């Protein structure tokens, strides 16, 4: 197949304009059978990413569409627009975009905490809305993080899962870290990543793997990516210039290029066909945290997320 051939399938990558999402798009886009849709909040950065990817991959079938995961209305508009765009069959959804609000918690217009909304609820809604449009065999991948597992000792506070209403509004939780806003923000992040994995497992249980597979992916620590943009100056400096050297002697520290290639392989390689309900650290299938396998809490998360997103839980 040549670069001028018409694409036969569509992939959607949230947050595909930088970091892990950009490098994943670059790896997938080298195959001209894919039409890539970068779902991005910032139109300027999205346009620059599209130009970069078209030039580096030789694939002209790459576009960006507006998606603000902080707003459920934007998620619904994105899904409606994609459905009416006349694109090749949708075969791949990569829920990659993520944020940490550390300096101060932020809430959207519906009163939902921003880290939970962006990392979990917006992606949950997007996946639910696009399920009818996925053409078998299709894959869904949710980008998670080792921070969800206390055993990995990542330096972030361990997740706290009590009730979905507290995930959406952490200050309402009696155990909220009131005296340490930074810790509260970091805990919201690790908890949102736990939610990603629980959602992947719950969705995998509800779908026929011959039609759609769902897995969670841990890219590892990726110094230099945009994830630390809400940290203080010293931490941002260390993240950009000092921590990249840590990959030489600390486990599971990667460049965005290395993790992007691994995620692209999970998304497209034939050896992962039919594999579902798993947690991958890079391309290594490993156990996730004990809490992530709690089916009762997963069912609560599913039902609570459906209610917040205005969907039926069935």
PDB file of C-alpha atoms in Angstrom:
ATOM      1  CA  UNK A   1       0.000   0.000   0.000  1.00  0.00           C
ATOM      2  CA  UNK A   2       1.321   3.458  -0.877  1.00  0.00           C
ATOM      3  CA  UNK A   3       0.864   6.737   0.959  1.00  0.00           C
ATOM      4  CA  UNK A   4      -1.615   7.832  -1.729  1.00  0.00           C
ATOM      5  CA  UNK A   5      -3.938   4.875  -1.087  1.00  0.00           C
ATOM      6  CA  UNK A   6      -7.281   5.567   0.526  1.00  0.00           C
ATOM      7  CA  UNK A   7      -7.377   4.680   4.231  1.00  0.00           C
ATOM      8  CA  UNK A   8      -9.590   1.761   5.232  1.00  0.00           C
ATOM      9  CA  UNK A   9      -9.983   2.430   8.976  1.00  0.00           C
ATOM     10  CA  UNK A  10     -10.119   5.303  11.456  1.00  0.00           C
ATOM     11  CA  UNK A  11      -8.326   5.815  14.760  1.00  0.00           C
ATOM     12  CA  UNK A  12      -9.199   8.451  17.378  1.00  0.00           C
ATOM     13  CA  UNK A  13      -6.492   9.568  19.802  1.00  0.00           C
ATOM     14  CA  UNK A  14      -7.383  12.034  22.545  1.00  0.00           C
ATOM     15  CA  UNK A  15      -4.635  14.489  23.403  1.00  0.00           C
ATOM     16  CA  UNK A  16      -2.851  13.528  20.203  1.00  0.00           C
ATOM     17  CA  UNK A  17      -1.181  16.898  19.732  1.00  0.00           C
ATOM     18  CA  UNK A  18       1.738  16.424  22.156  1.00  0.00           C
ATOM     19  CA  UNK A  19       3.726  13.996  24.281  1.00  0.00           C
ATOM     20  CA  UNK A  20       2.620  10.381  24.346  1.00  0.00           C
ATOM     21  CA  UNK A  21      -0.403  10.995  22.119  1.00  0.00           C
ATOM     22  CA  UNK A  22       1.685  12.665  19.418  1.00  0.00           C
ATOM     23  CA  UNK A  23       4.288   9.901  19.357  1.00  0.00           C
ATOM     24  CA  UNK A  24       1.595   7.221  19.306  1.00  0.00           C
ATOM     25  CA  UNK A  25      -0.050   8.980  16.371  1.00  0.00           C
ATOM     26  CA  UNK A  26       3.296   9.185  14.615  1.00  0.00           C
ATOM     27  CA  UNK A  27       3.886   5.441  14.994  1.00  0.00           C
ATOM     28  CA  UNK A  28       0.368   4.501  13.838  1.00  0.00           C
ATOM     29  CA  UNK A  29       0.270   7.114  11.075  1.00  0.00           C
ATOM     30  CA  UNK A  30       3.170   5.554   9.232  1.00  0.00           C
ATOM     31  CA  UNK A  31       0.665   2.939   8.095  1.00  0.00           C
ATOM     32  CA  UNK A  32      -1.405   4.708   5.403  1.00  0.00           C
ATOM     33  CA  UNK A  33      -4.352   2.378   5.947  1.00  0.00           C
ATOM     34  CA  UNK A  34      -5.193   4.529   8.985  1.00  0.00           C
ATOM     35  CA  UNK A  35      -7.105   7.794   8.953  1.00  0.00           C
ATOM     36  CA  UNK A  36      -6.050   9.518  12.184  1.00  0.00           C
ATOM     37  CA  UNK A  37      -8.250  11.874  14.164  1.00  0.00           C
ATOM     38  CA  UNK A  38      -6.484  13.845  16.886  1.00  0.00           C
ATOM     39  CA  UNK A  39      -9.069  14.874  19.472  1.00  0.00           C
ATOM     40  CA  UNK A  40      -7.619  18.009  21.062  1.00  0.00           C
ATOM     41  CA  UNK A  41      -8.607  20.975  23.190  1.00  0.00           C
ATOM     42  CA  UNK A  42      -6.101  23.522  21.799  1.00  0.00           C
ATOM     43  CA  UNK A  43      -6.741  24.196  18.073  1.00  0.00           C
ATOM     44  CA  UNK A  44      -3.392  25.909  17.502  1.00  0.00           C
ATOM     45  CA  UNK A  45      -1.314  23.072  18.928  1.00  0.00           C
ATOM     46  CA  UNK A  46      -3.541  20.551  17.168  1.00  0.00           C
ATOM     47  CA  UNK A  47      -2.961  22.196  13.767  1.00  0.00           C
ATOM     48  CA  UNK A  48       0.803  22.213  14.354  1.00  0.00           C
ATOM     49  CA  UNK A  49       0.717  18.529  15.317  1.00  0.00           C
ATOM     50  CA  UNK A  50      -1.237  17.605  12.177  1.00  0.00           C
ATOM     51  CA  UNK A  51       1.301  19.412   9.980  1.00  0.00           C
ATOM     52  CA  UNK A  52       4.181  17.707  11.802  1.00  0.00           C
ATOM     53  CA  UNK A  53       2.618  14.257  11.488  1.00  0.00           C
ATOM     54  CA  UNK A  54       1.740  14.616   7.818  1.00  0.00           C
ATOM     55  CA  UNK A  55       5.307  15.615   7.068  1.00  0.00           C
ATOM     56  CA  UNK A  56       6.996  12.941   9.207  1.00  0.00           C
ATOM     57  CA  UNK A  57       4.750  10.020   8.237  1.00  0.00           C
ATOM     58  CA  UNK A  58       3.877  10.881   4.644  1.00  0.00           C
ATOM     59  CA  UNK A  59       0.252  10.129   5.511  1.00  0.00           C
ATOM     60  CA  UNK A  60      -2.090  12.897   4.326  1.00  0.00           C
ATOM     61  CA  UNK A  61      -5.090  11.400   6.106  1.00  0.00           C
ATOM     62  CA  UNK A  62      -4.532  13.033   9.483  1.00  0.00           C
ATOM     63  CA  UNK A  63      -6.850  15.638  10.967  1.00  0.00           C
ATOM     64  CA  UNK A  64      -7.702  17.292  14.264  1.00  0.00           C
ATOM     65  CA  UNK A  65     -11.141  17.770  15.790  1.00  0.00           C
ATOM     66  CA  UNK A  66     -12.102  19.820  18.805  1.00  0.00           C
ATOM     67  CA  UNK A  67     -12.596  17.947  22.076  1.00  0.00           C
ATOM     68  CA  UNK A  68     -12.584  19.427  25.577  1.00  0.00           C
ATOM     69  CA  UNK A  69     -12.876  16.532  28.003  1.00  0.00           C
ATOM     70  CA  UNK A  70     -13.703  18.961  30.798  1.00  0.00           C
ATOM     71  CA  UNK A  71     -17.125  19.536  29.232  1.00  0.00           C
ATOM     72  CA  UNK A  72     -19.557  16.694  28.539  1.00  0.00           C
ATOM     73  CA  UNK A  73     -21.261  18.861  25.913  1.00  0.00           C
ATOM     74  CA  UNK A  74     -17.974  19.014  23.985  1.00  0.00           C
ATOM     75  CA  UNK A  75     -17.592  15.226  24.217  1.00  0.00           C
ATOM     76  CA  UNK A  76     -21.092  14.751  22.806  1.00  0.00           C
ATOM     77  CA  UNK A  77     -20.454  17.268  20.022  1.00  0.00           C
ATOM     78  CA  UNK A  78     -17.233  15.493  19.098  1.00  0.00           C
ATOM     79  CA  UNK A  79     -18.964  12.107  18.899  1.00  0.00           C
ATOM     80  CA  UNK A  80     -21.798  13.534  16.794  1.00  0.00           C
ATOM     81  CA  UNK A  81     -19.379  15.265  14.445  1.00  0.00           C
ATOM     82  CA  UNK A  82     -17.255  12.168  13.990  1.00  0.00           C
ATOM     83  CA  UNK A  83     -20.330  10.093  13.247  1.00  0.00           C
ATOM     84  CA  UNK A  84     -21.419  12.440  10.502  1.00  0.00           C
ATOM     85  CA  UNK A  85     -18.012  12.943   8.886  1.00  0.00           C
ATOM     86  CA  UNK A  86     -18.140  10.043   6.430  1.00  0.00           C
ATOM     87  CA  UNK A  87     -14.819   8.616   7.614  1.00  0.00           C
ATOM     88  CA  UNK A  88     -13.627   5.013   7.165  1.00  0.00           C
ATOM     89  CA  UNK A  89     -14.879   2.536   9.805  1.00  0.00           C
ATOM     90  CA  UNK A  90     -13.826   3.377  13.355  1.00  0.00           C
ATOM     91  CA  UNK A  91     -11.518   0.614  14.561  1.00  0.00           C
ATOM     92  CA  UNK A  92      -9.474   2.244  17.319  1.00  0.00           C
ATOM     93  CA  UNK A  93     -10.056   4.588  20.258  1.00  0.00           C
ATOM     94  CA  UNK A  94      -7.089   5.595  22.412  1.00  0.00           C
ATOM     95  CA  UNK A  95      -8.110   7.505  25.545  1.00  0.00           C
ATOM     96  CA  UNK A  96      -4.804   9.216  26.217  1.00  0.00           C
ATOM     97  CA  UNK A  97      -5.376  12.840  27.260  1.00  0.00           C
ATOM     98  CA  UNK A  98      -4.626  13.557  30.896  1.00  0.00           C
ATOM     99  CA  UNK A  99      -4.102  16.378  33.363  1.00  0.00           C
ATOM    100  CA  UNK A 100      -3.033  17.038  36.941  1.00  0.00           C
ATOM    101  CA  UNK A 101      -4.420  20.048  38.770  1.00  0.00           C
ATOM    102  CA  UNK A 102      -2.013  20.292  41.689  1.00  0.00           C
ATOM    103  CA  UNK A 103      -1.647  23.958  42.626  1.00  0.00           C
ATOM    104  CA  UNK A 104      -5.399  24.308  43.058  1.00  0.00           C
ATOM    105  CA  UNK A 105      -8.325  22.019  42.308  1.00  0.00           C
ATOM    106  CA  UNK A 106     -10.495  23.146  39.429  1.00  0.00           C
ATOM    107  CA  UNK A 107     -14.100  22.276  38.706  1.00  0.00           C
ATOM    108  CA  UNK A 108     -16.080  22.373  35.484  1.00  0.00           C
ATOM    109  CA  UNK A 109     -19.433  24.095  35.015  1.00  0.00           C
ATOM    110  CA  UNK A 110     -21.245  21.020  36.322  1.00  0.00           C
ATOM    111  CA  UNK A 111     -19.194  21.122  39.537  1.00  0.00           C
ATOM    112  CA  UNK A 112     -17.088  18.049  38.742  1.00  0.00           C
ATOM    113  CA  UNK A 113     -13.428  18.124  39.770  1.00  0.00           C
ATOM    114  CA  UNK A 114     -11.229  18.646  36.702  1.00  0.00           C
ATOM    115  CA  UNK A 115      -8.746  15.776  37.034  1.00  0.00           C
ATOM    116  CA  UNK A 116     -11.521  13.212  37.515  1.00  0.00           C
ATOM    117  CA  UNK A 117     -13.561  14.771  34.688  1.00  0.00           C
ATOM    118  CA  UNK A 118     -10.704  14.966  32.177  1.00  0.00           C
ATOM    119  CA  UNK A 119      -8.895  11.730  32.916  1.00  0.00           C
ATOM    120  CA  UNK A 120     -11.881   9.508  33.646  1.00  0.00           C
ATOM    121  CA  UNK A 121     -15.409  10.829  33.135  1.00  0.00           C
ATOM    122  CA  UNK A 122     -14.859  12.529  29.774  1.00  0.00           C
ATOM    123  CA  UNK A 123     -13.212   9.391  28.418  1.00  0.00           C
ATOM    124  CA  UNK A 124     -15.917   7.172  29.900  1.00  0.00           C
ATOM    125  CA  UNK A 125     -18.567   9.232  28.119  1.00  0.00           C
ATOM    126  CA  UNK A 126     -16.607   9.274  24.863  1.00  0.00           C
ATOM    127  CA  UNK A 127     -16.160   5.500  24.853  1.00  0.00           C
ATOM    128  CA  UNK A 128     -19.823   4.909  25.642  1.00  0.00           C
ATOM    129  CA  UNK A 129     -20.959   7.279  22.870  1.00  0.00           C
ATOM    130  CA  UNK A 130     -18.648   5.750  20.263  1.00  0.00           C
ATOM    131  CA  UNK A 131     -19.364   2.106  21.082  1.00  0.00           C
ATOM    132  CA  UNK A 132     -22.152   1.834  18.459  1.00  0.00           C
ATOM    133  CA  UNK A 133     -19.769   3.236  15.831  1.00  0.00           C
ATOM    134  CA  UNK A 134     -16.882   0.842  16.451  1.00  0.00           C
ATOM    135  CA  UNK A 135     -16.469  -1.625  13.603  1.00  0.00           C
ATOM    136  CA  UNK A 136     -15.266  -5.104  14.540  1.00  0.00           C
ATOM    137  CA  UNK A 137     -12.564  -5.987  15.182  1.00  0.00           C
ATOM    138  CA  UNK A 138     -11.980  -2.826  17.200  1.00  0.00           C
ATOM    139  CA  UNK A 139      -9.783  -1.871  20.134  1.00  0.00           C
ATOM    140  CA  UNK A 140     -10.107   0.592  22.994  1.00  0.00           C
ATOM    141  CA  UNK A 141      -7.054   1.519  25.050  1.00  0.00           C
ATOM    142  CA  UNK A 142      -7.145   3.641  28.194  1.00  0.00           C
ATOM    143  CA  UNK A 143      -3.883   5.241  29.264  1.00  0.00           C
ATOM    144  CA  UNK A 144      -3.425   4.611  32.970  1.00  0.00           C
ATOM    145  CA  UNK A 145      -0.431   4.969  35.294  1.00  0.00           C
ATOM    146  CA  UNK A 146       1.582   3.032  37.836  1.00  0.00           C
ATOM    147  CA  UNK A 147       0.595   5.735  40.322  1.00  0.00           C
ATOM    148  CA  UNK A 148      -2.673   3.820  40.825  1.00  0.00           C
ATOM    149  CA  UNK A 149      -0.796   1.021  42.622  1.00  0.00           C
ATOM    150  CA  UNK A 150       0.636   1.697  46.104  1.00  0.00           C
ATOM    151  CA  UNK A 151       3.033  -1.224  45.638  1.00  0.00           C
ATOM    152  CA  UNK A 152       4.895   0.681  42.946  1.00  0.00           C
ATOM    153  CA  UNK A 153       5.903   3.467  45.364  1.00  0.00           C
ATOM    154  CA  UNK A 154       5.740   6.220  42.756  1.00  0.00           C
ATOM    155  CA  UNK A 155       5.811   9.055  45.264  1.00  0.00           C
ATOM    156  CA  UNK A 156       2.175  10.018  44.710  1.00  0.00           C
ATOM    157  CA  UNK A 157      -0.470   9.482  47.389  1.00  0.00           C
ATOM    158  CA  UNK A 158      -2.294   6.207  46.960  1.00  0.00           C
ATOM    159  CA  UNK A 159      -5.777   6.360  45.403  1.00  0.00           C
ATOM    160  CA  UNK A 160      -8.798   6.791  47.630  1.00  0.00           C
ATOM    161  CA  UNK A 161     -11.999   5.196  46.336  1.00  0.00           C
ATOM    162  CA  UNK A 162     -14.975   5.577  48.632  1.00  0.00           C
ATOM    163  CA  UNK A 163     -17.937   6.903  46.667  1.00  0.00           C
ATOM    164  CA  UNK A 164     -18.245   8.309  43.155  1.00  0.00           C
ATOM    165  CA  UNK A 165     -19.733  11.510  44.565  1.00  0.00           C
ATOM    166  CA  UNK A 166     -16.451  12.075  46.423  1.00  0.00           C
ATOM    167  CA  UNK A 167     -14.394  11.385  43.292  1.00  0.00           C
ATOM    168  CA  UNK A 168     -16.398  14.056  41.496  1.00  0.00           C
ATOM    169  CA  UNK A 169     -16.212  16.435  44.467  1.00  0.00           C
ATOM    170  CA  UNK A 170     -13.209  15.499  46.680  1.00  0.00           C
ATOM    171  CA  UNK A 171     -13.715  18.303  49.266  1.00  0.00           C
ATOM    172  CA  UNK A 172     -17.013  16.652  50.221  1.00  0.00           C
ATOM    173  CA  UNK A 173     -15.099  13.565  51.356  1.00  0.00           C
ATOM    174  CA  UNK A 174     -14.590  13.585  55.146  1.00  0.00           C
ATOM    175  CA  UNK A 175     -11.076  12.184  54.543  1.00  0.00           C
ATOM    176  CA  UNK A 176     -10.125  14.960  52.078  1.00  0.00           C
ATOM    177  CA  UNK A 177      -6.544  16.270  52.432  1.00  0.00           C
ATOM    178  CA  UNK A 178      -7.661  19.708  53.564  1.00  0.00           C
ATOM    179  CA  UNK A 179      -4.317  20.790  54.978  1.00  0.00           C
ATOM    180  CA  UNK A 180      -2.345  19.902  51.840  1.00  0.00           C
ATOM    181  CA  UNK A 181      -3.928  21.041  48.541  1.00  0.00           C
ATOM    182  CA  UNK A 182      -0.995  19.700  46.542  1.00  0.00           C
ATOM    183  CA  UNK A 183      -1.403  16.259  48.044  1.00  0.00           C
ATOM    184  CA  UNK A 184      -5.137  16.394  47.352  1.00  0.00           C
ATOM    185  CA  UNK A 185      -4.443  17.199  43.704  1.00  0.00           C
ATOM    186  CA  UNK A 186      -1.900  14.426  43.344  1.00  0.00           C
ATOM    187  CA  UNK A 187      -4.285  11.963  44.993  1.00  0.00           C
ATOM    188  CA  UNK A 188      -7.010  13.005  42.554  1.00  0.00           C
ATOM    189  CA  UNK A 189      -4.622  12.072  39.752  1.00  0.00           C
ATOM    190  CA  UNK A 190      -3.687   8.627  41.091  1.00  0.00           C
ATOM    191  CA  UNK A 191      -7.363   7.938  41.799  1.00  0.00           C
ATOM    192  CA  UNK A 192      -8.358   8.960  38.274  1.00  0.00           C
ATOM    193  CA  UNK A 193      -5.838   6.471  36.907  1.00  0.00           C
ATOM    194  CA  UNK A 194      -7.325   3.750  39.087  1.00  0.00           C
ATOM    195  CA  UNK A 195     -10.686   4.680  37.553  1.00  0.00           C
ATOM    196  CA  UNK A 196      -9.225   4.257  34.063  1.00  0.00           C
ATOM    197  CA  UNK A 197      -8.188   0.690  34.843  1.00  0.00           C
ATOM    198  CA  UNK A 198     -11.424  -0.239  36.574  1.00  0.00           C
ATOM    199  CA  UNK A 199     -13.336   1.157  33.606  1.00  0.00           C
ATOM    200  CA  UNK A 200     -11.205  -0.849  31.172  1.00  0.00           C
ATOM    201  CA  UNK A 201     -11.899  -4.053  33.094  1.00  0.00           C
ATOM    202  CA  UNK A 202     -15.608  -3.346  33.481  1.00  0.00           C
ATOM    203  CA  UNK A 203     -16.023  -2.448  29.813  1.00  0.00           C
ATOM    204  CA  UNK A 204     -14.089  -5.546  28.756  1.00  0.00           C
ATOM    205  CA  UNK A 205     -16.464  -7.697  30.788  1.00  0.00           C
ATOM    206  CA  UNK A 206     -19.448  -6.158  28.980  1.00  0.00           C
ATOM    207  CA  UNK A 207     -18.179  -6.536  25.406  1.00  0.00           C
ATOM    208  CA  UNK A 208     -17.589  -9.465  23.076  1.00  0.00           C
ATOM    209  CA  UNK A 209     -13.781  -9.646  22.605  1.00  0.00           C
ATOM    210  CA  UNK A 210     -14.301 -10.895  19.064  1.00  0.00           C
ATOM    211  CA  UNK A 211     -15.786  -7.473  18.327  1.00  0.00           C
ATOM    212  CA  UNK A 212     -14.119  -5.006  20.721  1.00  0.00           C
ATOM    213  CA  UNK A 213     -11.183  -5.451  23.092  1.00  0.00           C
ATOM    214  CA  UNK A 214     -10.426  -3.065  25.958  1.00  0.00           C
ATOM    215  CA  UNK A 215      -7.117  -2.784  27.791  1.00  0.00           C
ATOM    216  CA  UNK A 216      -5.275  -0.364  30.083  1.00  0.00           C
ATOM    217  CA  UNK A 217      -1.769   0.897  29.375  1.00  0.00           C
ATOM    218  CA  UNK A 218       0.889   2.292  31.704  1.00  0.00           C
ATOM    219  CA  UNK A 219       3.438   4.350  29.722  1.00  0.00           C
ATOM    220  CA  UNK A 220       5.691   4.722  32.752  1.00  0.00           C
ATOM    221  CA  UNK A 221       7.163   7.984  33.983  1.00  0.00           C
ATOM    222  CA  UNK A 222       7.846  10.232  30.996  1.00  0.00           C
ATOM    223  CA  UNK A 223       9.901  13.247  32.106  1.00  0.00           C
ATOM    224  CA  UNK A 224       9.683  16.134  29.709  1.00  0.00           C
ATOM    225  CA  UNK A 225       6.042  15.547  28.802  1.00  0.00           C
ATOM    226  CA  UNK A 226       3.402  18.165  29.618  1.00  0.00           C
ATOM    227  CA  UNK A 227       1.950  16.366  32.615  1.00  0.00           C
ATOM    228  CA  UNK A 228       3.838  18.483  35.171  1.00  0.00           C
ATOM    229  CA  UNK A 229       2.646  21.836  33.823  1.00  0.00           C
ATOM    230  CA  UNK A 230       0.643  22.600  36.971  1.00  0.00           C
ATOM    231  CA  UNK A 231       3.596  22.006  39.324  1.00  0.00           C
ATOM    232  CA  UNK A 232       5.835  24.713  40.780  1.00  0.00           C
ATOM    233  CA  UNK A 233       8.865  26.132  38.974  1.00  0.00           C
ATOM    234  CA  UNK A 234      11.475  23.900  40.632  1.00  0.00           C
ATOM    235  CA  UNK A 235       9.515  20.714  39.955  1.00  0.00           C
ATOM    236  CA  UNK A 236       8.866  21.737  36.346  1.00  0.00           C
ATOM    237  CA  UNK A 237      12.585  22.377  35.918  1.00  0.00           C
ATOM    238  CA  UNK A 238      13.480  18.973  37.349  1.00  0.00           C
ATOM    239  CA  UNK A 239      10.799  17.306  35.228  1.00  0.00           C
ATOM    240  CA  UNK A 240      12.185  18.825  32.047  1.00  0.00           C
ATOM    241  CA  UNK A 241      15.941  18.676  32.583  1.00  0.00           C
ATOM    242  CA  UNK A 242      16.896  16.385  35.480  1.00  0.00           C
ATOM    243  CA  UNK A 243      14.434  13.490  35.591  1.00  0.00           C
ATOM    244  CA  UNK A 244      14.981  12.446  31.941  1.00  0.00           C
ATOM    245  CA  UNK A 245      18.342  11.032  33.021  1.00  0.00           C
ATOM    246  CA  UNK A 246      16.535   8.867  35.580  1.00  0.00           C
ATOM    247  CA  UNK A 247      15.543   6.394  32.890  1.00  0.00           C
ATOM    248  CA  UNK A 248      19.128   5.148  32.949  1.00  0.00           C
ATOM    249  CA  UNK A 249      18.777   3.732  36.462  1.00  0.00           C
ATOM    250  CA  UNK A 250      15.107   3.780  37.554  1.00  0.00           C
ATOM    251  CA  UNK A 251      12.569   1.190  36.432  1.00  0.00           C
ATOM    252  CA  UNK A 252       9.771   2.151  34.021  1.00  0.00           C
ATOM    253  CA  UNK A 253      11.041   5.608  33.108  1.00  0.00           C
ATOM    254  CA  UNK A 254      10.684   6.148  29.361  1.00  0.00           C
ATOM    255  CA  UNK A 255      10.783   8.724  26.629  1.00  0.00           C
ATOM    256  CA  UNK A 256       7.502   9.598  24.939  1.00  0.00           C
ATOM    257  CA  UNK A 257       8.881   7.988  21.782  1.00  0.00           C
ATOM    258  CA  UNK A 258       9.475   4.634  23.515  1.00  0.00           C
ATOM    259  CA  UNK A 259       6.083   4.609  25.219  1.00  0.00           C
ATOM    260  CA  UNK A 260       4.341   5.874  22.078  1.00  0.00           C
ATOM    261  CA  UNK A 261       5.723   2.981  20.060  1.00  0.00           C
ATOM    262  CA  UNK A 262       4.599   0.497  22.734  1.00  0.00           C
ATOM    263  CA  UNK A 263       1.088   1.970  22.818  1.00  0.00           C
ATOM    264  CA  UNK A 264       0.908   1.932  19.018  1.00  0.00           C
ATOM    265  CA  UNK A 265       1.879  -1.749  19.020  1.00  0.00           C
ATOM    266  CA  UNK A 266      -0.831  -2.587  21.558  1.00  0.00           C
ATOM    267  CA  UNK A 267      -3.281  -0.721  19.371  1.00  0.00           C
ATOM    268  CA  UNK A 268      -2.402  -2.314  16.056  1.00  0.00           C
ATOM    269  CA  UNK A 269      -0.211  -5.423  16.282  1.00  0.00           C
ATOM    270  CA  UNK A 270      -1.854  -8.715  15.341  1.00  0.00           C
ATOM    271  CA  UNK A 271      -0.391 -10.478  18.382  1.00  0.00           C
ATOM    272  CA  UNK A 272      -2.755  -8.487  20.620  1.00  0.00           C
ATOM    273  CA  UNK A 273      -5.890  -9.396  18.668  1.00  0.00           C
ATOM    274  CA  UNK A 274      -8.547 -10.741  21.035  1.00  0.00           C
ATOM    275  CA  UNK A 275      -6.566  -9.774  24.166  1.00  0.00           C
ATOM    276  CA  UNK A 276      -8.889  -7.912  26.529  1.00  0.00           C
ATOM    277  CA  UNK A 277      -9.288  -6.852  30.141  1.00  0.00           C
ATOM    278  CA  UNK A 278      -5.534  -6.638  30.748  1.00  0.00           C
ATOM    279  CA  UNK A 279      -3.096  -4.101  32.180  1.00  0.00           C
ATOM    280  CA  UNK A 280       0.097  -3.461  30.253  1.00  0.00           C
ATOM    281  CA  UNK A 281       3.243  -1.765  31.494  1.00  0.00           C
ATOM    282  CA  UNK A 282       4.650  -0.897  28.117  1.00  0.00           C
ATOM    283  CA  UNK A 283       4.028  -4.143  26.265  1.00  0.00           C
ATOM    284  CA  UNK A 284       4.407  -6.295  29.371  1.00  0.00           C
ATOM    285  CA  UNK A 285       1.166  -7.819  30.679  1.00  0.00           C
ATOM    286  CA  UNK A 286       1.323  -7.390  34.472  1.00  0.00           C
ATOM    287  CA  UNK A 287      -1.136  -7.374  37.399  1.00  0.00           C
ATOM    288  CA  UNK A 288      -2.596  -4.031  38.374  1.00  0.00           C
ATOM    289  CA  UNK A 289      -3.362  -3.072  41.980  1.00  0.00           C
ATOM    290  CA  UNK A 290      -5.527  -5.256  44.195  1.00  0.00           C
ATOM    291  CA  UNK A 291      -8.172  -2.520  44.375  1.00  0.00           C
ATOM    292  CA  UNK A 292      -8.458  -2.344  40.589  1.00  0.00           C
ATOM    293  CA  UNK A 293      -9.923  -5.870  40.546  1.00  0.00           C
ATOM    294  CA  UNK A 294     -12.705  -5.050  43.021  1.00  0.00           C
ATOM    295  CA  UNK A 295     -15.807  -5.792  40.956  1.00  0.00           C
ATOM    296  CA  UNK A 296     -18.208  -4.248  43.460  1.00  0.00           C
ATOM    297  CA  UNK A 297     -16.384  -0.914  43.366  1.00  0.00           C
ATOM    298  CA  UNK A 298     -16.035  -1.159  39.590  1.00  0.00           C
ATOM    299  CA  UNK A 299     -19.791  -1.568  39.272  1.00  0.00           C
ATOM    300  CA  UNK A 300     -20.316   1.440  41.550  1.00  0.00           C
ATOM    301  CA  UNK A 301     -17.905   3.486  39.443  1.00  0.00           C
ATOM    302  CA  UNK A 302     -19.684   2.439  36.255  1.00  0.00           C
ATOM    303  CA  UNK A 303     -23.138   3.321  37.556  1.00  0.00           C
ATOM    304  CA  UNK A 304     -22.001   6.576  39.143  1.00  0.00           C
ATOM    305  CA  UNK A 305     -20.144   7.642  36.018  1.00  0.00           C
ATOM    306  CA  UNK A 306     -23.179   6.871  33.880  1.00  0.00           C
ATOM    307  CA  UNK A 307     -25.316   9.077  36.116  1.00  0.00           C
ATOM    308  CA  UNK A 308     -22.815  11.958  35.973  1.00  0.00           C
ATOM    309  CA  UNK A 309     -22.582  11.608  32.192  1.00  0.00           C
ATOM    310  CA  UNK A 310     -26.340  11.443  31.699  1.00  0.00           C
ATOM    311  CA  UNK A 311     -26.322   7.870  30.424  1.00  0.00           C
ATOM    312  CA  UNK A 312     -28.139   4.667  31.258  1.00  0.00           C
ATOM    313  CA  UNK A 313     -25.901   2.329  33.247  1.00  0.00           C
ATOM    314  CA  UNK A 314     -26.927  -0.730  31.201  1.00  0.00           C
TER     315      UNK A 314
END
